[in-house]
Short mmCIF file of N, CA and C in Angstrom, two decimals:
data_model
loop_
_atom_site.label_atom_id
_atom_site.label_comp_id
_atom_site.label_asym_id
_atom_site.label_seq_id
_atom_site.Cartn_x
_atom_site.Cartn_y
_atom_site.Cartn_z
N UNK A 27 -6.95 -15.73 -10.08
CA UNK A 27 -6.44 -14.71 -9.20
C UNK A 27 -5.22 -15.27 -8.48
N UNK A 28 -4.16 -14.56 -8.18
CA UNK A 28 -2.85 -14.70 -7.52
C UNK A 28 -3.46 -14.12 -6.57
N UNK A 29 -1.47 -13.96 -5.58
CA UNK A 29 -1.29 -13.01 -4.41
C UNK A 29 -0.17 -12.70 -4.15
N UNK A 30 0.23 -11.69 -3.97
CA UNK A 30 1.49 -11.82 -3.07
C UNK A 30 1.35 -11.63 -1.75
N UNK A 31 2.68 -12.16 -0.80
CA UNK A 31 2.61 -11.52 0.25
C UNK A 31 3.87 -10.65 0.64
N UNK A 32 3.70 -9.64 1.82
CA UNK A 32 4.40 -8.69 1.84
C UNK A 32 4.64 -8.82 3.75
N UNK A 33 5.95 -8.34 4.15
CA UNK A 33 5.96 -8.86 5.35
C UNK A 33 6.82 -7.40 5.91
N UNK A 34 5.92 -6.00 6.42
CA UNK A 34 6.03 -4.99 7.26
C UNK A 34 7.46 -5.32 8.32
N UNK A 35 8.23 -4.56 8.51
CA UNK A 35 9.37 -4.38 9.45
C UNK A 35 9.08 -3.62 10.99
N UNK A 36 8.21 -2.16 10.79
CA UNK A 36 7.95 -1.54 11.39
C UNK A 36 6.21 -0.91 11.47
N UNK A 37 6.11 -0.44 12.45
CA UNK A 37 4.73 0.23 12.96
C UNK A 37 4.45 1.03 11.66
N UNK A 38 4.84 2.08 11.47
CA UNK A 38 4.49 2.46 10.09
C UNK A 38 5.90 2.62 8.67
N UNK A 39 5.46 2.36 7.75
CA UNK A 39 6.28 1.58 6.60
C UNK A 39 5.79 1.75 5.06
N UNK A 40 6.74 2.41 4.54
CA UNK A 40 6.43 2.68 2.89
C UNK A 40 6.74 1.46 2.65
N UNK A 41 6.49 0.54 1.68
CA UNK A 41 7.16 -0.67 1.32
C UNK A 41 6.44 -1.15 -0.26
N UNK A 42 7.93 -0.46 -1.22
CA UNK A 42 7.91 -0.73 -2.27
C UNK A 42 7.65 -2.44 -2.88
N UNK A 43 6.20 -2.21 -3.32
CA UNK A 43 5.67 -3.63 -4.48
C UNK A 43 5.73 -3.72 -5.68
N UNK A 44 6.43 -3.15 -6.40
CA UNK A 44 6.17 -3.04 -7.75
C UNK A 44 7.11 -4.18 -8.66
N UNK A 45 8.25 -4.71 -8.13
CA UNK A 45 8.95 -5.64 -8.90
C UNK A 45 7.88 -6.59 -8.59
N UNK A 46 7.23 -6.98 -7.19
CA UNK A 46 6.36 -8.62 -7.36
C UNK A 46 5.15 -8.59 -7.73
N UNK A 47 4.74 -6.81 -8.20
CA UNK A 47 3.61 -7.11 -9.02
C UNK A 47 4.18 -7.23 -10.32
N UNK A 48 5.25 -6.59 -11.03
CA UNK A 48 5.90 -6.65 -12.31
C UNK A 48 6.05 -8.32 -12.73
N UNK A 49 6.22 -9.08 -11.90
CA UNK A 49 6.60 -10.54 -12.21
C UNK A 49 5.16 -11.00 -12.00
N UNK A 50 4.00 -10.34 -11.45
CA UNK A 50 3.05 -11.11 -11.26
C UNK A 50 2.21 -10.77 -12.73
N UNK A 51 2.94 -9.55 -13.33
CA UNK A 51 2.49 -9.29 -14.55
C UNK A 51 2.94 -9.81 -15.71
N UNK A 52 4.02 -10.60 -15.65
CA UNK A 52 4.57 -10.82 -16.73
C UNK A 52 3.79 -11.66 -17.71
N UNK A 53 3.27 -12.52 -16.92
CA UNK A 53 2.39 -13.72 -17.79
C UNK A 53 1.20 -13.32 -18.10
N UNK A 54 1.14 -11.76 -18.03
CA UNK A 54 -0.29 -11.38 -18.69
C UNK A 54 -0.28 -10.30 -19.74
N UNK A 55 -1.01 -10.75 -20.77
CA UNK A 55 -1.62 -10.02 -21.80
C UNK A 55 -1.78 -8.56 -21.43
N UNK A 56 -2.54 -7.80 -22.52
CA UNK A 56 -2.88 -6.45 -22.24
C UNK A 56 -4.42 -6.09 -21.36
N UNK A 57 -4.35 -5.41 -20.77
CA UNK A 57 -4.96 -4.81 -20.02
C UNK A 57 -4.54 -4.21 -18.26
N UNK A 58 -5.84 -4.79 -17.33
CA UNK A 58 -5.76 -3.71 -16.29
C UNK A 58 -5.00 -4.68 -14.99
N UNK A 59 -4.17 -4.99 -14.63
CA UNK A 59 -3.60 -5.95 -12.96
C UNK A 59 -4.69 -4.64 -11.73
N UNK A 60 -5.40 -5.07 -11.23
CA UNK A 60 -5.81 -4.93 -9.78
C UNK A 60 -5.66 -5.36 -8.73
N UNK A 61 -4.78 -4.47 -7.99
CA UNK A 61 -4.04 -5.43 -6.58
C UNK A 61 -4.94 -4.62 -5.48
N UNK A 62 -5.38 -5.81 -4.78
CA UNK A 62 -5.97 -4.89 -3.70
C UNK A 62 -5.85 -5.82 -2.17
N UNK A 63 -6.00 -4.62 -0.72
CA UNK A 63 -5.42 -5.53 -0.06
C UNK A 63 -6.75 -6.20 0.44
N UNK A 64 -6.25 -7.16 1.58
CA UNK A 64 -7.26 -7.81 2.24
C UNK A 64 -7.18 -7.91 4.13
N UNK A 65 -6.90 -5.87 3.93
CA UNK A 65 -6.48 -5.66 5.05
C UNK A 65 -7.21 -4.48 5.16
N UNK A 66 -7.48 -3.54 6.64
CA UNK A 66 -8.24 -2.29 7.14
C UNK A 66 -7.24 -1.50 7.79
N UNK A 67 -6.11 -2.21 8.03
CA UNK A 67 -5.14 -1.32 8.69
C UNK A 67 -3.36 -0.79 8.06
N UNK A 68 -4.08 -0.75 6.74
CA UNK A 68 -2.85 -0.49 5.63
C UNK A 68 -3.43 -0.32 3.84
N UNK A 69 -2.81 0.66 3.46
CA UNK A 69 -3.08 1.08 2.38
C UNK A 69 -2.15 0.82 0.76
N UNK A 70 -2.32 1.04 -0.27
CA UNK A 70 -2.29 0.82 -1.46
C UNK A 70 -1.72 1.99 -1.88
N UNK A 71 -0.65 2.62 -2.64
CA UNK A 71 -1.13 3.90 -4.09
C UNK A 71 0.14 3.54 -4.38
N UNK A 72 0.33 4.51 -5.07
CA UNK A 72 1.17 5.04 -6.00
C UNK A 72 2.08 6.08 -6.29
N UNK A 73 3.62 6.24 -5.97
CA UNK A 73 4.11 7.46 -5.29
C UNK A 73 5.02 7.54 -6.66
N UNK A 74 5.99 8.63 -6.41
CA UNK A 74 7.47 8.92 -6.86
C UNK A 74 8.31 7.96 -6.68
N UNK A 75 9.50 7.48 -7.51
CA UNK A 75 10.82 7.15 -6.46
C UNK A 75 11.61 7.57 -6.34
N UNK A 76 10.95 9.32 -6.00
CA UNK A 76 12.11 10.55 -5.58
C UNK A 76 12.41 10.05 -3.95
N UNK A 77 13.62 10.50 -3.76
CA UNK A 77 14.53 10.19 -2.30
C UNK A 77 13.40 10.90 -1.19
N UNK A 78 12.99 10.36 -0.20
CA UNK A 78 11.79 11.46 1.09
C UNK A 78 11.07 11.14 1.11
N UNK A 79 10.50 11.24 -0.76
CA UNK A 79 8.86 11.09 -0.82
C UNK A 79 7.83 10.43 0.17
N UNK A 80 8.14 8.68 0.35
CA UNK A 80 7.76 7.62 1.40
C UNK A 80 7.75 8.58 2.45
N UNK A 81 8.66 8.82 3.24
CA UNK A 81 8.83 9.47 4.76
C UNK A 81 7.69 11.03 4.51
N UNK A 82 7.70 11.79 3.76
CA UNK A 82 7.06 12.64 3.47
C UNK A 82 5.37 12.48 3.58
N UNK A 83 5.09 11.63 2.82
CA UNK A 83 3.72 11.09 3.20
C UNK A 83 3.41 10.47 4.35
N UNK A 84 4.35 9.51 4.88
CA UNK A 84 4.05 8.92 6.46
C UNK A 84 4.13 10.43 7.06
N UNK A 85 4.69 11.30 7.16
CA UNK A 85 4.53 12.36 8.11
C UNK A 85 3.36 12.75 7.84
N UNK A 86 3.28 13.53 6.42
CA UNK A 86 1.82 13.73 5.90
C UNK A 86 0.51 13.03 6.70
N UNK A 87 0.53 12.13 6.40
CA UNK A 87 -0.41 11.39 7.31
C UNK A 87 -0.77 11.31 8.81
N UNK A 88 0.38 11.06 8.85
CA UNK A 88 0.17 11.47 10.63
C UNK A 88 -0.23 12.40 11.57
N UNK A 89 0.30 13.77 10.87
CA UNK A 89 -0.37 15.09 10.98
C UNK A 89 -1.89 15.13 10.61
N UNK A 90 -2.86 14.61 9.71
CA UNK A 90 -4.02 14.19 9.53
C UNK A 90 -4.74 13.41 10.33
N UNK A 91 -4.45 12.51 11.01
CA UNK A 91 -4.73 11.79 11.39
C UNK A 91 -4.52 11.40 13.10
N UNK A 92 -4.30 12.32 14.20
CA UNK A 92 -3.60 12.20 15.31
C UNK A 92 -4.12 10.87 16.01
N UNK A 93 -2.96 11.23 17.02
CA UNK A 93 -3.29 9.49 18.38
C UNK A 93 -3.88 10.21 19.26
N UNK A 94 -5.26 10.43 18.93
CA UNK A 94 -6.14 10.81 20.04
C UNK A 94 -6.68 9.49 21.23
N UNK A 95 -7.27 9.83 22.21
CA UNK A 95 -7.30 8.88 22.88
C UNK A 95 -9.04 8.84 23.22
N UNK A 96 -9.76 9.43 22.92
CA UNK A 96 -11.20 9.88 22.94
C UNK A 96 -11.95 9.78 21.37
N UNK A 97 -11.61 8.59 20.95
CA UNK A 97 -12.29 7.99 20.12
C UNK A 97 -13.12 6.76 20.42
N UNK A 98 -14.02 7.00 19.61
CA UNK A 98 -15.67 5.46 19.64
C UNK A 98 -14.81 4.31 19.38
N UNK A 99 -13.94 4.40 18.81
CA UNK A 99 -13.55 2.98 18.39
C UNK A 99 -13.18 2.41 20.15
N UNK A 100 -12.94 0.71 20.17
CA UNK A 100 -12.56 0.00 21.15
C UNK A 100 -11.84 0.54 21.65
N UNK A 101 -10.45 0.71 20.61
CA UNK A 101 -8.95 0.78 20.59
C UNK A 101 -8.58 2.14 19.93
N UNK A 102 -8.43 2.96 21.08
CA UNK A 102 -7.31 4.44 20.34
C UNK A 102 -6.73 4.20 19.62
N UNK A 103 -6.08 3.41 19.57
CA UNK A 103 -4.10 2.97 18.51
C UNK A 103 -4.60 1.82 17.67
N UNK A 104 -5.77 1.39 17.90
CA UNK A 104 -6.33 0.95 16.69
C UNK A 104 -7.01 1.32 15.27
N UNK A 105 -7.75 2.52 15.86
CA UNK A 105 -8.84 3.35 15.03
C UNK A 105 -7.81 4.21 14.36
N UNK A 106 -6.69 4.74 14.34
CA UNK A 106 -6.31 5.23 13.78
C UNK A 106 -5.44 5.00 12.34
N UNK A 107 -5.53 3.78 12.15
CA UNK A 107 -4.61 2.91 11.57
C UNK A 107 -5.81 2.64 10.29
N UNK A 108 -6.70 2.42 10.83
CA UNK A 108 -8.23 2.08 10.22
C UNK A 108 -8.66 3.45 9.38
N UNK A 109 -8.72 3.88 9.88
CA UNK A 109 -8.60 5.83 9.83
C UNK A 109 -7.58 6.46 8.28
N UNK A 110 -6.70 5.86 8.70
CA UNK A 110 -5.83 6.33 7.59
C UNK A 110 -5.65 4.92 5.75
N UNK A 111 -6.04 4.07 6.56
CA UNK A 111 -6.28 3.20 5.37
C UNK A 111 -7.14 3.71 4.84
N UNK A 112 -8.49 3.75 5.41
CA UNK A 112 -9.81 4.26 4.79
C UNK A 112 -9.36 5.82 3.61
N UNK A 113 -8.27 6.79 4.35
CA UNK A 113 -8.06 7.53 3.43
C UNK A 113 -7.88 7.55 2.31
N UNK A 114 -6.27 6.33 1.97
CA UNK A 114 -5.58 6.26 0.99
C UNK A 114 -6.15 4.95 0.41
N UNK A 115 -6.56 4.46 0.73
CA UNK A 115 -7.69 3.18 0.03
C UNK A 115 -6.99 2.16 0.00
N UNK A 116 -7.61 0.88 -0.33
CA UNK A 116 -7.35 -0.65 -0.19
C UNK A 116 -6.56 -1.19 -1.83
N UNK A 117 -6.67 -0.45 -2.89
CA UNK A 117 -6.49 -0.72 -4.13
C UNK A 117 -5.56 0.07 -5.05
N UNK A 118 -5.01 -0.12 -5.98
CA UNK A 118 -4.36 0.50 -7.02
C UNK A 118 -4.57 -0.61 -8.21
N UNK A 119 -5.12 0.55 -9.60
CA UNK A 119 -5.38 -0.80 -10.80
C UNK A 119 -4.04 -0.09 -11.66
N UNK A 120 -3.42 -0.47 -12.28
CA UNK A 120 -2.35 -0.28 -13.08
C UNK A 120 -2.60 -1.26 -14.65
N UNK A 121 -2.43 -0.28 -15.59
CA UNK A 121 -2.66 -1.23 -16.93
C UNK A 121 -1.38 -1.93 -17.18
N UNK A 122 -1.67 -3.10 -18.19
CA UNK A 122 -0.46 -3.94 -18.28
C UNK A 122 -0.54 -4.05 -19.92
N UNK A 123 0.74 -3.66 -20.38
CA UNK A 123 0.82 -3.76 -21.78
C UNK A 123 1.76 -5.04 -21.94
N UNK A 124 1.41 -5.80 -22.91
CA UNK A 124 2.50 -6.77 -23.07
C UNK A 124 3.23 -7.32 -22.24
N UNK A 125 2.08 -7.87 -21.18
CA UNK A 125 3.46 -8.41 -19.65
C UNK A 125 4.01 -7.25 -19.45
N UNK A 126 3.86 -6.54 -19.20
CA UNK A 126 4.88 -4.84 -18.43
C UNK A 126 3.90 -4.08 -18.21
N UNK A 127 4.13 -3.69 -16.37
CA UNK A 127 3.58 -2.73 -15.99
C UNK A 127 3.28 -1.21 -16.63
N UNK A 128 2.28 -0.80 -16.92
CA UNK A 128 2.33 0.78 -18.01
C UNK A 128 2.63 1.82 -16.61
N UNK A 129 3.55 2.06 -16.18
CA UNK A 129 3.33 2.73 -15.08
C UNK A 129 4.20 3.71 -15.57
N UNK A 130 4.43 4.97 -15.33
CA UNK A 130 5.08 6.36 -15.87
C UNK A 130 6.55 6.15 -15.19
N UNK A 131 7.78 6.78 -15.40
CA UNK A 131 9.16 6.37 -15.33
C UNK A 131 9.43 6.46 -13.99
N UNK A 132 9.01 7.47 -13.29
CA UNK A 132 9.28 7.35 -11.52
C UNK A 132 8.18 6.49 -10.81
N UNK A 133 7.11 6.08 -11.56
CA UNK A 133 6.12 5.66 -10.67
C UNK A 133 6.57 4.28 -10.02
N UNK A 134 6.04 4.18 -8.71
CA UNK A 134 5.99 2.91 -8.20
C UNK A 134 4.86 2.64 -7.36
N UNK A 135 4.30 1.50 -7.12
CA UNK A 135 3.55 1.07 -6.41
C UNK A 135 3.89 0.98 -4.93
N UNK A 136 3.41 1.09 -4.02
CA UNK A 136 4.08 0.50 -2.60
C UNK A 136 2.29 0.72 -1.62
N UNK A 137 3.31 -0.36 -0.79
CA UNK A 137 1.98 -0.47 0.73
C UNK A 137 2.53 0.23 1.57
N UNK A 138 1.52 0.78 2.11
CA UNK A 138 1.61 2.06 2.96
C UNK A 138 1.12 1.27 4.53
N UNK A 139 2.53 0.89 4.92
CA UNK A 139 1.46 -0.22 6.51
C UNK A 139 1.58 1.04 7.87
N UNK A 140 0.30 1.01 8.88
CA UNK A 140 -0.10 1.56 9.45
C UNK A 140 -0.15 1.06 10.97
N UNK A 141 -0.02 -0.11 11.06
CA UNK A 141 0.75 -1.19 12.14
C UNK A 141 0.73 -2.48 12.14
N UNK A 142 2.07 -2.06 11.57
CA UNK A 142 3.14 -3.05 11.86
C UNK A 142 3.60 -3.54 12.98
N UNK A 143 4.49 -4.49 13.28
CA UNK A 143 4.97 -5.22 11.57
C UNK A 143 3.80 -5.97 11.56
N UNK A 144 3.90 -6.92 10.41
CA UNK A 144 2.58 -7.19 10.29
C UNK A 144 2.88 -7.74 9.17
N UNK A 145 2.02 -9.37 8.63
CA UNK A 145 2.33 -10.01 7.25
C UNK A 145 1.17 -9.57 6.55
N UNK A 146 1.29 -8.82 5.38
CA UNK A 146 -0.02 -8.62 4.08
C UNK A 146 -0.38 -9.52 3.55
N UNK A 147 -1.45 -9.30 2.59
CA UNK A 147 -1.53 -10.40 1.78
C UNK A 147 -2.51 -9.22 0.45
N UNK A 148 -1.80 -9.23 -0.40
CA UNK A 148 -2.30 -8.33 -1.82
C UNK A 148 -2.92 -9.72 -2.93
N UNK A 149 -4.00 -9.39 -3.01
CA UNK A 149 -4.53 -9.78 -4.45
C UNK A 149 -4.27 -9.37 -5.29
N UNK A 150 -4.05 -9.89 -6.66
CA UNK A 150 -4.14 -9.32 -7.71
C UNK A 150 -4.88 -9.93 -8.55
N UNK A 151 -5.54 -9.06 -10.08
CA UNK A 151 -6.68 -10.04 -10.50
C UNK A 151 -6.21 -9.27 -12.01
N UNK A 152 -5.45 -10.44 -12.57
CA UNK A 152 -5.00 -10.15 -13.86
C UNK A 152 -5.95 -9.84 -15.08
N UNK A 153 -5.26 -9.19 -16.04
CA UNK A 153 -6.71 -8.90 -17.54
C UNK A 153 -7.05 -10.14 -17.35
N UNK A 154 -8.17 -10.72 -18.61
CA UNK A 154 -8.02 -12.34 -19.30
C UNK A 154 -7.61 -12.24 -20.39
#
């Protein structure tokens, strides 16, 4: 198993991974790369790389998800962050043909961070 790491700018942040999983793919055979994080307050998928899209979903989300202040959790501005990872999930598996990501022509991978900034750390767990 590898990793990369990924290092958030802002509180919330689309942040395209797909070239350092592409290189983390290269040295592998066919099958499935599973990157997943090893985090609760930031998420994983798989978008467009139409122009918005990123900003489109952070709004998306936010509207789902408000900064209420009358939540169980400890931390208001914590639970929410937790909240929205739990939505969009910790993982994305992508097949790997011949060292190359099989991913469709607009697709890209990216982390979806929820507060920032903040350093990641993505697993990945290559075919054998």
């Amino acid at each position: 198993m590898t990793s990369i790491t990924v290092q958030s700018k802002r509180h919330d942040e689309v942040i395209d991974i797909t070239d350092q999983l592409a290189t983390a793919a290269a040295s592998m055979r066919d099958g499935v790369c599973l990157a997943f994080l090893e985090h609760t307050t930031c998420a994983l998928t798989i978008l467009t790389n139409e122009d918005g899209i990123a900003e489109d979903l952070v709004t998306v989300l936010r509207d789902l998800v408000p900064q209420a202040t009358d939540y169980v959790h400890d931390s208001a501005d914590h639970v929410r962050a937790h909240v929205l990872s739990a939505l969009v999930g910790p993982s994305v598996s992508v097949p790997v043909r011949a060292g190359r990501l099989a991913l469709g022509r607009y697709q890209r991978v990216v982390l979806l961070e929820f507060e920032g900034p903040r350093e990641r750390t993505v697993s990945l767990t290559p075919p054998a």
